[in-house]
Coordinates of C-alpha atoms (C1' of nucleotides) in Angstrom, one line a residue:
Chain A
X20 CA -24.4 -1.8 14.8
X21 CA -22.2 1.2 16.3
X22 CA -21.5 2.0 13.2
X23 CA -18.4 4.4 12.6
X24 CA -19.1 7.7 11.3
X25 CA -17.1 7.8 8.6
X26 CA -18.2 4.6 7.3
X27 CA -22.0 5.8 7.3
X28 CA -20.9 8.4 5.3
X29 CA -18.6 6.5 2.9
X30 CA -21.9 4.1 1.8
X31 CA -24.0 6.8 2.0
X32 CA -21.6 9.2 -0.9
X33 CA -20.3 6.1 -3.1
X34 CA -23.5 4.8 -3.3
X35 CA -25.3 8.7 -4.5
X36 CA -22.4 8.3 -6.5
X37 CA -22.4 5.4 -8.5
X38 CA -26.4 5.8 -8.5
X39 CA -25.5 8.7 -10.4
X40 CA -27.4 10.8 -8.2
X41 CA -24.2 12.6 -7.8
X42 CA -23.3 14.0 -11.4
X43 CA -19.8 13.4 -12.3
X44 CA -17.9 16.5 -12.5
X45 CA -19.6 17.6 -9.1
X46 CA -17.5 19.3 -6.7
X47 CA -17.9 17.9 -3.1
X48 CA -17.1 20.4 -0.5
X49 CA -16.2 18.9 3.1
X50 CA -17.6 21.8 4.7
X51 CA -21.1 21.8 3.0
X52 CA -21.5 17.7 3.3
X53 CA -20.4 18.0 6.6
X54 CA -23.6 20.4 7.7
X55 CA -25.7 18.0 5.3
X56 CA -25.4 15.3 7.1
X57 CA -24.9 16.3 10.4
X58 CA -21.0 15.6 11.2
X59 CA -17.7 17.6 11.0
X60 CA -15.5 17.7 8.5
X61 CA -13.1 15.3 10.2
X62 CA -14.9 11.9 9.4
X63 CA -16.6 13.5 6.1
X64 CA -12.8 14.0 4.8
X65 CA -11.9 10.4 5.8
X66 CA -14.6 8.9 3.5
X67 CA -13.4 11.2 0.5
X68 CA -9.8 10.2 0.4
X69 CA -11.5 6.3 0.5
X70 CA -13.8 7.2 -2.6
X71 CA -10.1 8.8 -3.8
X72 CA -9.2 5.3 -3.7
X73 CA -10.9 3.7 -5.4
X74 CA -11.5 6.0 -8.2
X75 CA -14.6 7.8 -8.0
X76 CA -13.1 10.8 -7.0
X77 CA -10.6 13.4 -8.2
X78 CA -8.8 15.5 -6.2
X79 CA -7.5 18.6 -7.4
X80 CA -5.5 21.2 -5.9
X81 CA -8.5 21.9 -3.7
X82 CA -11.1 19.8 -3.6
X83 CA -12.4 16.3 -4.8
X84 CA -14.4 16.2 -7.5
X85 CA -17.0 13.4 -8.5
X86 CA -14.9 11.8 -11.7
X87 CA -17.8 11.0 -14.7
X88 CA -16.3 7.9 -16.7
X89 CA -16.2 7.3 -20.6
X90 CA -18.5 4.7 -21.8
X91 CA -15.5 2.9 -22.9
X92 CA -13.7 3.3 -19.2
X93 CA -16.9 1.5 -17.8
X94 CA -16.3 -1.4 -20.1
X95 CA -12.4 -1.5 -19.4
X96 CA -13.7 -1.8 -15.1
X97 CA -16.2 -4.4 -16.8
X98 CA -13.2 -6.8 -18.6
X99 CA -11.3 -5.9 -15.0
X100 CA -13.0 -7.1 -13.0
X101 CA -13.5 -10.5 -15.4
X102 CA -9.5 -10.8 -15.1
X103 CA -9.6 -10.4 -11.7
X104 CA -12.1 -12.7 -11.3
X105 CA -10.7 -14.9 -13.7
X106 CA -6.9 -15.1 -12.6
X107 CA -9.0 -16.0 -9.2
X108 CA -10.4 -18.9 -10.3
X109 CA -7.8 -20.0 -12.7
X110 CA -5.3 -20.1 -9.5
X111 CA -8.5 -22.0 -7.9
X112 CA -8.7 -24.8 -10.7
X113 CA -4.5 -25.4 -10.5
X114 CA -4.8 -25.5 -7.0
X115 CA -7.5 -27.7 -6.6
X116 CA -10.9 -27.4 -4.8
X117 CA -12.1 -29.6 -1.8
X118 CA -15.2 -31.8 -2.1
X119 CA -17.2 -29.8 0.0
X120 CA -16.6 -26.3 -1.3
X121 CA -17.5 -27.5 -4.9
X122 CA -20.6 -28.9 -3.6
X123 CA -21.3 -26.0 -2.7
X124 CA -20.7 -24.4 -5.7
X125 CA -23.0 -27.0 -7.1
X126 CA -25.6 -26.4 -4.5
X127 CA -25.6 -22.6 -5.8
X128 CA -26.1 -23.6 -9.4
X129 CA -29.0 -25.3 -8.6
X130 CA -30.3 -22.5 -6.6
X131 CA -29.6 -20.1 -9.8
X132 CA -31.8 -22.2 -12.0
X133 CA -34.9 -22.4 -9.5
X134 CA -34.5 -18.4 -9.1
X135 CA -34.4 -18.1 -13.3
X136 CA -37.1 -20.6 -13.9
X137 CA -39.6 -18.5 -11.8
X138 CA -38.1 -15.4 -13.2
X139 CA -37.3 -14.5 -9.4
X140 CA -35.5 -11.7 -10.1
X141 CA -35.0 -10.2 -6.4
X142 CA -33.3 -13.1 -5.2
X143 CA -30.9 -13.0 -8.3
X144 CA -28.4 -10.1 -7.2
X145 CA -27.6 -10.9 -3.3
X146 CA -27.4 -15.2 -5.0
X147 CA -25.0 -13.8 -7.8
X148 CA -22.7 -11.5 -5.8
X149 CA -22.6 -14.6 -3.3
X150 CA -21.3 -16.9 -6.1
X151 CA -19.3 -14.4 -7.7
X152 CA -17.3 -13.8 -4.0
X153 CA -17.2 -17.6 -3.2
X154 CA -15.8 -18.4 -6.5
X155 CA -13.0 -15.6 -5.9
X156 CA -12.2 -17.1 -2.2
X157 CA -11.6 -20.0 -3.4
X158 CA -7.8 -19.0 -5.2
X159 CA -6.8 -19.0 -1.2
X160 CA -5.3 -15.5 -2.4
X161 CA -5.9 -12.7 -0.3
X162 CA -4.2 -10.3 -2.5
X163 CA -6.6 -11.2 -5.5
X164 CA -9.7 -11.4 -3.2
X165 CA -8.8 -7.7 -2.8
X166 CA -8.4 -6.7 -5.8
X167 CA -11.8 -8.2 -7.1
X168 CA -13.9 -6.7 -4.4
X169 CA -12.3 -3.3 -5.5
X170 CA -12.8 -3.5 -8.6
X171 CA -16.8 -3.9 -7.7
X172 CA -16.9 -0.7 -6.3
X173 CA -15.9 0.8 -10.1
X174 CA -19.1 1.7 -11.6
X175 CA -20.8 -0.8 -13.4
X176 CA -18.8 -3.6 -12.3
X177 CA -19.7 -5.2 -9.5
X178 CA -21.7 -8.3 -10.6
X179 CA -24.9 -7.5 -9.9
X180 CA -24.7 -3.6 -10.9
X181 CA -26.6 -4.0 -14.3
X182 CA -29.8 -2.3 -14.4
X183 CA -32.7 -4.3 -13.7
X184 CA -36.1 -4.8 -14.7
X185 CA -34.8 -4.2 -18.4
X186 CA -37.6 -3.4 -20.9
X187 CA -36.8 -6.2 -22.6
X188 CA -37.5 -9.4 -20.4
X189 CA -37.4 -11.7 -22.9
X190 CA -33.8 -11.1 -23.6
X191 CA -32.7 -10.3 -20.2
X192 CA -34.1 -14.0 -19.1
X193 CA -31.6 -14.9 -22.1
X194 CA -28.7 -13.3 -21.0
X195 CA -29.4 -14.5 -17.1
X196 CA -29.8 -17.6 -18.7
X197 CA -26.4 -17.9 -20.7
X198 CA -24.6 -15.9 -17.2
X199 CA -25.6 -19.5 -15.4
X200 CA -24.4 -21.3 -18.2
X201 CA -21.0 -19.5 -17.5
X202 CA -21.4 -20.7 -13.9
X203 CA -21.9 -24.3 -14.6
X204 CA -18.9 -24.3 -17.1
X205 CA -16.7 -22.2 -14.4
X206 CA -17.6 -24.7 -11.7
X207 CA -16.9 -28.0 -14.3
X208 CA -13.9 -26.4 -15.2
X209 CA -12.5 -25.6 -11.8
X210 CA -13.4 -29.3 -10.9
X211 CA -11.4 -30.7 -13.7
X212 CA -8.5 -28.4 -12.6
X213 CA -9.1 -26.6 -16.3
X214 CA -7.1 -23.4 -15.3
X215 CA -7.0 -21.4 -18.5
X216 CA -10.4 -22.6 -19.6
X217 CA -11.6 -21.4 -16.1
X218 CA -9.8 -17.9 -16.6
X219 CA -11.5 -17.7 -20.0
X220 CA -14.6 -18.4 -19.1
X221 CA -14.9 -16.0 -16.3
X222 CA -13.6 -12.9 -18.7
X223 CA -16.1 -14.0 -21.5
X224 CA -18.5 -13.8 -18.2
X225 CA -17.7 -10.8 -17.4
X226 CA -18.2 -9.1 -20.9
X227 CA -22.4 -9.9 -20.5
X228 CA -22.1 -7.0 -18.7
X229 CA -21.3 -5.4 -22.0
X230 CA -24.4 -6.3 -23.1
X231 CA -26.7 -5.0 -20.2
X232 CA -24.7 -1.4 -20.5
X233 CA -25.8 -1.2 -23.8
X234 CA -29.3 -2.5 -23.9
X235 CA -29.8 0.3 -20.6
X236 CA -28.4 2.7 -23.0
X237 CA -30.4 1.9 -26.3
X238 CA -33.5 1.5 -24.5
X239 CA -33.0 4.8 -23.2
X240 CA -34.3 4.0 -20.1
X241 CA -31.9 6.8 -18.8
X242 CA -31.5 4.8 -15.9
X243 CA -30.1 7.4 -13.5
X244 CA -27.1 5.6 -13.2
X245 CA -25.9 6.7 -16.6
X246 CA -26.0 10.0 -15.8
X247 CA -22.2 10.2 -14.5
X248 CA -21.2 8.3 -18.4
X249 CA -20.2 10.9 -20.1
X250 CA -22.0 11.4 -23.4
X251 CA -24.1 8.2 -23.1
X252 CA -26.8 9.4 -25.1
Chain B
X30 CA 8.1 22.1 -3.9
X31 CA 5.4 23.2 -1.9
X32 CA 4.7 19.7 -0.6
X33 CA 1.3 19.0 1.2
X34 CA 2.0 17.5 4.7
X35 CA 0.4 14.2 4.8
X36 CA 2.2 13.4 1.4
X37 CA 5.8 13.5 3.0
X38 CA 3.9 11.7 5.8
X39 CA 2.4 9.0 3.0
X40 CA 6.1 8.8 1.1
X41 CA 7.9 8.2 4.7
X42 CA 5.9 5.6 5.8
X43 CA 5.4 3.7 3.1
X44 CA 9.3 3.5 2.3
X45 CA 9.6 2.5 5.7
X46 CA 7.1 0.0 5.1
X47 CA 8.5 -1.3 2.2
X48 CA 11.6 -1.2 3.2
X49 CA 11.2 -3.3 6.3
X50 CA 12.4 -0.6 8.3
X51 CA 8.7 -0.9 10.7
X52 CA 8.4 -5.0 10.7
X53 CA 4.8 -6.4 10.1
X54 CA 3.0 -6.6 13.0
X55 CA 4.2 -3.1 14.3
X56 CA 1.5 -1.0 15.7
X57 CA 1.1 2.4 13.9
X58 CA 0.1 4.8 16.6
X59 CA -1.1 8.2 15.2
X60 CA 0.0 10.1 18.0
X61 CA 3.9 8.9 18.3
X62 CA 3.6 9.1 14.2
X63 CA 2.9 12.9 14.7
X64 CA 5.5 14.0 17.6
X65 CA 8.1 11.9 15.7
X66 CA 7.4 14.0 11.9
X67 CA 6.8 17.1 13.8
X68 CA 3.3 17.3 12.4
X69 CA -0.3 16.8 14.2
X70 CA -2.3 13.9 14.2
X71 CA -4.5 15.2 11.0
X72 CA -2.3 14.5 8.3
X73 CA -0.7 11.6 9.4
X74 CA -4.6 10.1 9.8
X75 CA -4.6 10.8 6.3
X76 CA -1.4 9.3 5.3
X77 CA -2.3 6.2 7.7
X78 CA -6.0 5.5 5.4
X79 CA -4.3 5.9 2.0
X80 CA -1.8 2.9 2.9
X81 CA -4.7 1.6 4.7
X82 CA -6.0 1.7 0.8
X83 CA -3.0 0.6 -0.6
X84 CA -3.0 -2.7 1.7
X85 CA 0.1 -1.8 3.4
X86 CA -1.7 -1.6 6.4
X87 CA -4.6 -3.5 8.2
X88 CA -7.2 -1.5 10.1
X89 CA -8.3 -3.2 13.3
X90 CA -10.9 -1.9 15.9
X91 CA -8.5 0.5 17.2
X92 CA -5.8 1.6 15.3
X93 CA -3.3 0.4 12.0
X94 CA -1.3 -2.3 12.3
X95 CA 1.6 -3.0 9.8
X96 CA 0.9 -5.9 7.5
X97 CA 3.5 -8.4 7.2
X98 CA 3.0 -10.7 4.1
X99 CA 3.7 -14.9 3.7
X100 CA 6.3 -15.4 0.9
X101 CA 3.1 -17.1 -1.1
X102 CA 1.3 -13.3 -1.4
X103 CA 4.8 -11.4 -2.3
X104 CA 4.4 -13.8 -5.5
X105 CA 0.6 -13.4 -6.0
X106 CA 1.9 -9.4 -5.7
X107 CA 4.3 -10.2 -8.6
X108 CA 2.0 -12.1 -10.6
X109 CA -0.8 -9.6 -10.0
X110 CA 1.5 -6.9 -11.7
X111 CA 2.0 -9.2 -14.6
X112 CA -1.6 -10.0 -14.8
X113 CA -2.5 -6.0 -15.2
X114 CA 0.4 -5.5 -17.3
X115 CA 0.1 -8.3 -19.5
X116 CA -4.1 -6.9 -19.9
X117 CA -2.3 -3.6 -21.0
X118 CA 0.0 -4.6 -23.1
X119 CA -2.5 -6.6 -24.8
X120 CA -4.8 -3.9 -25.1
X121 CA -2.2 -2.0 -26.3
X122 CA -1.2 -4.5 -29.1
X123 CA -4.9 -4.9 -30.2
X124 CA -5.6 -1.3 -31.0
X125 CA -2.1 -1.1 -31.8
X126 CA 0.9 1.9 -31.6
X127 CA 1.5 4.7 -33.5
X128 CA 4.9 4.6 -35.1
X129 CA 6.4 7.0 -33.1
X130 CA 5.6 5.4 -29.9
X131 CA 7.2 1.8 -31.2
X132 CA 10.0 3.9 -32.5
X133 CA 10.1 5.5 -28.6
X134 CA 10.2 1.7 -27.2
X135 CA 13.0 0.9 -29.9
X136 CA 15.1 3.4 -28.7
X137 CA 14.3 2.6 -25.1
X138 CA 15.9 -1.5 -26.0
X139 CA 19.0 0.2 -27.2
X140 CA 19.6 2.2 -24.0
X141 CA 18.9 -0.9 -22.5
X142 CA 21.7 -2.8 -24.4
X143 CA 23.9 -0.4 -23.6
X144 CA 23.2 -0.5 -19.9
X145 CA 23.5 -3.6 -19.5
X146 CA 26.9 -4.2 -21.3
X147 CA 28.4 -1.9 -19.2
X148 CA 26.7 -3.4 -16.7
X149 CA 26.0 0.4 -15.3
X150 CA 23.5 -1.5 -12.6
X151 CA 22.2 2.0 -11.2
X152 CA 20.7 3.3 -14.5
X153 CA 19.1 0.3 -14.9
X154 CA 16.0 0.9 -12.7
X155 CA 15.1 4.5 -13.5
X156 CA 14.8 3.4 -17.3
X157 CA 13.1 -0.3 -16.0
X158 CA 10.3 1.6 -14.6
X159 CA 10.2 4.5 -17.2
X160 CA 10.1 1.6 -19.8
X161 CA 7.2 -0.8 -18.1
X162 CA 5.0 3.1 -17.3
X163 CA 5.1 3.5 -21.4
X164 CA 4.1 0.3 -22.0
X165 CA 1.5 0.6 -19.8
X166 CA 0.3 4.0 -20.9
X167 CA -0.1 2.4 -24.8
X168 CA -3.2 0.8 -23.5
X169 CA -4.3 4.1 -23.4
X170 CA -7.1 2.7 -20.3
X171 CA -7.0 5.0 -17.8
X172 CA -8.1 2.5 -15.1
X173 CA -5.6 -0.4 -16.2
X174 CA -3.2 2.3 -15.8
X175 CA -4.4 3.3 -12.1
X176 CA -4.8 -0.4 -11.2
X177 CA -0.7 -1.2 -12.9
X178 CA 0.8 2.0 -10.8
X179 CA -0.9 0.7 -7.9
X180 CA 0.3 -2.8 -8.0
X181 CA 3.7 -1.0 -8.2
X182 CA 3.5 -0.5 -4.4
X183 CA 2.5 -3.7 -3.2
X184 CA 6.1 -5.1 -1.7
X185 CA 8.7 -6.4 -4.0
X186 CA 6.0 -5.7 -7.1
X187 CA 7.4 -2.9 -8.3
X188 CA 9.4 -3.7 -11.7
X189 CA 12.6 -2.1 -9.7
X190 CA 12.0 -3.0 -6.3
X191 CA 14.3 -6.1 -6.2
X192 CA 17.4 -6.1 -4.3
X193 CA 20.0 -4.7 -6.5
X194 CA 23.5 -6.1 -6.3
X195 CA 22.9 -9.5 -5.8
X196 CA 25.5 -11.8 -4.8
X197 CA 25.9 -13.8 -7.8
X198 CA 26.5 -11.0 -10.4
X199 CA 27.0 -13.6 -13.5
X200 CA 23.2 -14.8 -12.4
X201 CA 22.0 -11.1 -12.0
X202 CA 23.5 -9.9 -15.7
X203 CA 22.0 -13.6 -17.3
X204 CA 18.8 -12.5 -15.7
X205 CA 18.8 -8.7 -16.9
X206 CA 19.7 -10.6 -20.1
X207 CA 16.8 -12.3 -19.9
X208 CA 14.4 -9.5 -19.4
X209 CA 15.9 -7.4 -21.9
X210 CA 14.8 -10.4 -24.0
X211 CA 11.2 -10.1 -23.1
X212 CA 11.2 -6.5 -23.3
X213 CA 12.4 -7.2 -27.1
X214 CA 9.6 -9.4 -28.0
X215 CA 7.0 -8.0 -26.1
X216 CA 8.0 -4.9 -28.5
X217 CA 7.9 -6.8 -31.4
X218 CA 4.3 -8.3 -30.2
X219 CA 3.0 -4.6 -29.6
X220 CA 4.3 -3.9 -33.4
X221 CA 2.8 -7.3 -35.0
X222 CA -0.8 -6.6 -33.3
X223 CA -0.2 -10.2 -31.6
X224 CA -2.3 -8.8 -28.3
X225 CA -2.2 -12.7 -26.6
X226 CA 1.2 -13.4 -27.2
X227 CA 2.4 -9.6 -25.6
X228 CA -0.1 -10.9 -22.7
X229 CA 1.6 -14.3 -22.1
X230 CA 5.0 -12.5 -22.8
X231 CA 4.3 -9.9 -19.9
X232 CA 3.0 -12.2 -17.1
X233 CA 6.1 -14.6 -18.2
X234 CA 8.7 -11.3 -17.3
X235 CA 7.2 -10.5 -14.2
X236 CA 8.1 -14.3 -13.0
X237 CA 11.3 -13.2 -13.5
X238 CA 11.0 -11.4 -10.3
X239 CA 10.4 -14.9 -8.2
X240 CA 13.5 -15.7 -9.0
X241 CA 15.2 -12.3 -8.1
X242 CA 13.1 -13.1 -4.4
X243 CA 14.3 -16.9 -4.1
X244 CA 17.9 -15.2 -5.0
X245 CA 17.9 -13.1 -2.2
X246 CA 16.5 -15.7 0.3
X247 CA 18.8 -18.9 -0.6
X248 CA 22.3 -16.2 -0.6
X249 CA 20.6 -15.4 2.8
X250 CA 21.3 -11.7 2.4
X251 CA 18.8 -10.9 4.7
X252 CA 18.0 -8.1 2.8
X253 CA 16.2 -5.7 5.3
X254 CA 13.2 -5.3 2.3
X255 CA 12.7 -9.3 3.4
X256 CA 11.4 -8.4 7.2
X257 CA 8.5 -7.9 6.0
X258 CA 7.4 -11.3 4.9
X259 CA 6.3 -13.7 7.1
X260 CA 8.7 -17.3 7.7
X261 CA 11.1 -15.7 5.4
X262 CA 14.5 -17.6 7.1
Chain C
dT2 C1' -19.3 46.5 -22.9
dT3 C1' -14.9 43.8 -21.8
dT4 C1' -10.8 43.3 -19.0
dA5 C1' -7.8 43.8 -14.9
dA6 C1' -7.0 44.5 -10.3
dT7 C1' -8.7 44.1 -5.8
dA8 C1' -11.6 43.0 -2.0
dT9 C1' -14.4 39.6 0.2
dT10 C1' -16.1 35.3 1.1
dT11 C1' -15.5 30.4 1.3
dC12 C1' -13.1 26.5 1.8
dT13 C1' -9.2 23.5 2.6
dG14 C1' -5.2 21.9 5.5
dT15 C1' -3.5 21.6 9.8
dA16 C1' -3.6 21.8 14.9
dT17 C1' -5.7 20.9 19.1
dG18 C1' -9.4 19.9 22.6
dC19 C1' -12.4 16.5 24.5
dA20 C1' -15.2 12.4 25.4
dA21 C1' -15.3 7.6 24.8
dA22 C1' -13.1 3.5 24.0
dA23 C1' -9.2 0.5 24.2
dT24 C1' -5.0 -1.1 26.4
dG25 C1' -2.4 -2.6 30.1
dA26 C1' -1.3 -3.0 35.1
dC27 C1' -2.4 -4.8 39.3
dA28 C1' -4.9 -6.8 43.0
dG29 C1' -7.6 -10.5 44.6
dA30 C1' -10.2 -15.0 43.9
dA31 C1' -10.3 -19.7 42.2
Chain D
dT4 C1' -0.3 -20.6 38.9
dT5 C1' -4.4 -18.7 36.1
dC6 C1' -8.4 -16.0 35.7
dT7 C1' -11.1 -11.8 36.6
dG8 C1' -12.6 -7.3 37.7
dT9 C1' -11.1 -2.6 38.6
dC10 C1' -8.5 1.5 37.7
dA11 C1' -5.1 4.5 35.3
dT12 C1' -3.1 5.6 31.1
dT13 C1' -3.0 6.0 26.3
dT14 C1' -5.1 6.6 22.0
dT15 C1' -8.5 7.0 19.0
dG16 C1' -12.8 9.4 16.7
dC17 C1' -14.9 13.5 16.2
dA18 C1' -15.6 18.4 16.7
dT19 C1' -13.7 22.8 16.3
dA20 C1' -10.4 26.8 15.8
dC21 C1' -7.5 29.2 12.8
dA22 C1' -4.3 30.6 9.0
dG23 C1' -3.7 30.7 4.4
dA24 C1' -5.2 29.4 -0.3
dA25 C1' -8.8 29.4 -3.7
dA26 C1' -12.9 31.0 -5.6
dT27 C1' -16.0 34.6 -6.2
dA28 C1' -17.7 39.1 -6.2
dT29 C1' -16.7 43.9 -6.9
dT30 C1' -14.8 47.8 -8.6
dA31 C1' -11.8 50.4 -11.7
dA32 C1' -9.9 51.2 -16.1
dA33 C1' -9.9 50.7 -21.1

DNA sequence: TTTAATATTTCTGTATGCAAAATGACAGAA
DNA sequence: TTCTGTCATTTTGCATACAGAAATATTAAA
């Protein structure tokens, strides 16, 4: 567990960030996190110029600020991540897949429908983010495995970022349901070495996402996490 | 010019990264880093976790090591590039481009003709770059446009970073010829609103930069940039 | 009151000190 | 030889000190 400082308080600040517990446009100053959490500024600075990296911070002449994205910014790191995801599998389908990793796909698939048909929704995320980093192994390209599990630290686009326990039940076992539809036609596809249909499939994937933004938004839950869209309301 | 410290530290390194001046596999101790710049340890920490970021260098348990890359991911680099391009360029296409930004790209070709007919090789580059940046910008998606500059500095990605004067000059100017033919259509697919043809158009151009790789292997020029990737000989 | 100039406080950027961890060398056992 | 355990050296991770820049508060002038 000796976990490094620095790291603790990386998790710790992207994840009040992306919760939205830290508004966008929120300055974050070293000194004052540092006392807050019970380090120096050293390792509190190292985890800022990571969150610099991968977007969710600004820095200005002095100072990093927590950035607040455009609704329509949070659907471009949506339809990113799908062509991440989907140049990954695409590769993954011309390349071929061996037996045993495709049965293991398979083996997932049938996992997803027991966890849908008893509307287990806790088990859903961790299963999903599983497939959705098995899937993007499987292009053999670490340069693209990269690249997607970046991309899931923008807000909103990991694959199991959506809001849960929508309002709506009926119509978010609908939308699970057509995302495992996606998965069975990404795993056929890869099978039967269908690059492009693979890549397309995984972006049309990817744009549910879409669809959970905005039922979060028009439901007004005013799921905390909206706070750092700028004017979602 | 004011420089910050750990930015001439960042811009050093990483050329001598890219360049193949430190070989992959080199050990980057902090320490030596900072009695050799003439700076402390601080800034070259900070220098060390942005090309951490930037996947120039890999993080073990103590210390940064210099990554050296197989031939196979300097291509997934290249095709990466294309892949965030082409998304941009299709974006761009879709919600198409105000006159005076197609009549910006027009007059961009023409300087491009002209460079290349006097085959004035050290223009060439600056206006490469300036011309794939515009493109980029027309998608007008602030992330796509993080995640394209970005792919810029994986090695041998960058739309300029392939070894200029090649051996065979009559295959160098047929291969500028050829991407000024790209440029053209991709233009003209911009200005026709034709979003999947200026996406297949830009992934095509960036292929172009295989070749320029293969080139420099076969006329074993040995180019220093090559070091850096693995079996390379 | 509003604005401009100034003083004060706060914070960042960098340097450095220190303890703990890692690396490497070397001696001895198998 | 090869493996293993100890010791010395190096180097990192974190804390802290300090100068200078930025932000803020304060005062003076209009």
């Amino acid at each position: 567990m000796s976990e490094l400082h620095w790291q603790s308080a990386l998790y710790q600040l992207r994840s009040q960030i992306i919760s939205g517990e830290l508004l966008g446009g929120t300055k974050l100053r070293a000194s004052h996190l540092a006392e807050e959490m019970g380090l120096s500024r050293t390792p509190i600075g190292e985890a800022l110029i990571k969150l610099e990296g991968e977007g969710l911070l600004i820095r200005d002449k002095s100072g990093f600020t927590v950035r607040s994205f455009a609704l329509e910014e949070v659907f471009d790191a949506i339809d990113l991540r799908g062509l991440l995801e989907g140049a990954a599998v695409q590769k993954a389908a011309q390349k071929g897949v061996c037996e045993s990793d495709l049965g293991k796909l398979r083996e997932m698939l049938l996992q997803f429908d027991s966890i849908i048909d008893q509307a287990n929704v806790s088990e859903y995320d961790p299963l999903n983010l599983e497939f959705h980093l098995f899937l993007t192994s499987l292009s053999e390209s670490e340069i693209l495995i990269a690249e997607v599990q970046r991309s899931y630290r923008l807000p909103f686009a990991g694959p199991s970022s959506f809001p849960t326990q929508q309002s709506d039940s009926e119509r978010f076992k609908a939308s699970l349901m057509l995302g495992q539809q996606h998965h069975g036609q990404v795993v056929s596809a890869i099978a039967n070495r269908e690059g492009s249909r693979a890549f397309a499939l995984m972006c049309e994937h990817a744009r549910l996402a879409h669809q959970n933004v905005y039922a979060a938004i028009e439901a007004r839950e005013r799921s905390p996490q909206l706070a750092l869209v700028k004017n979602a309301g």
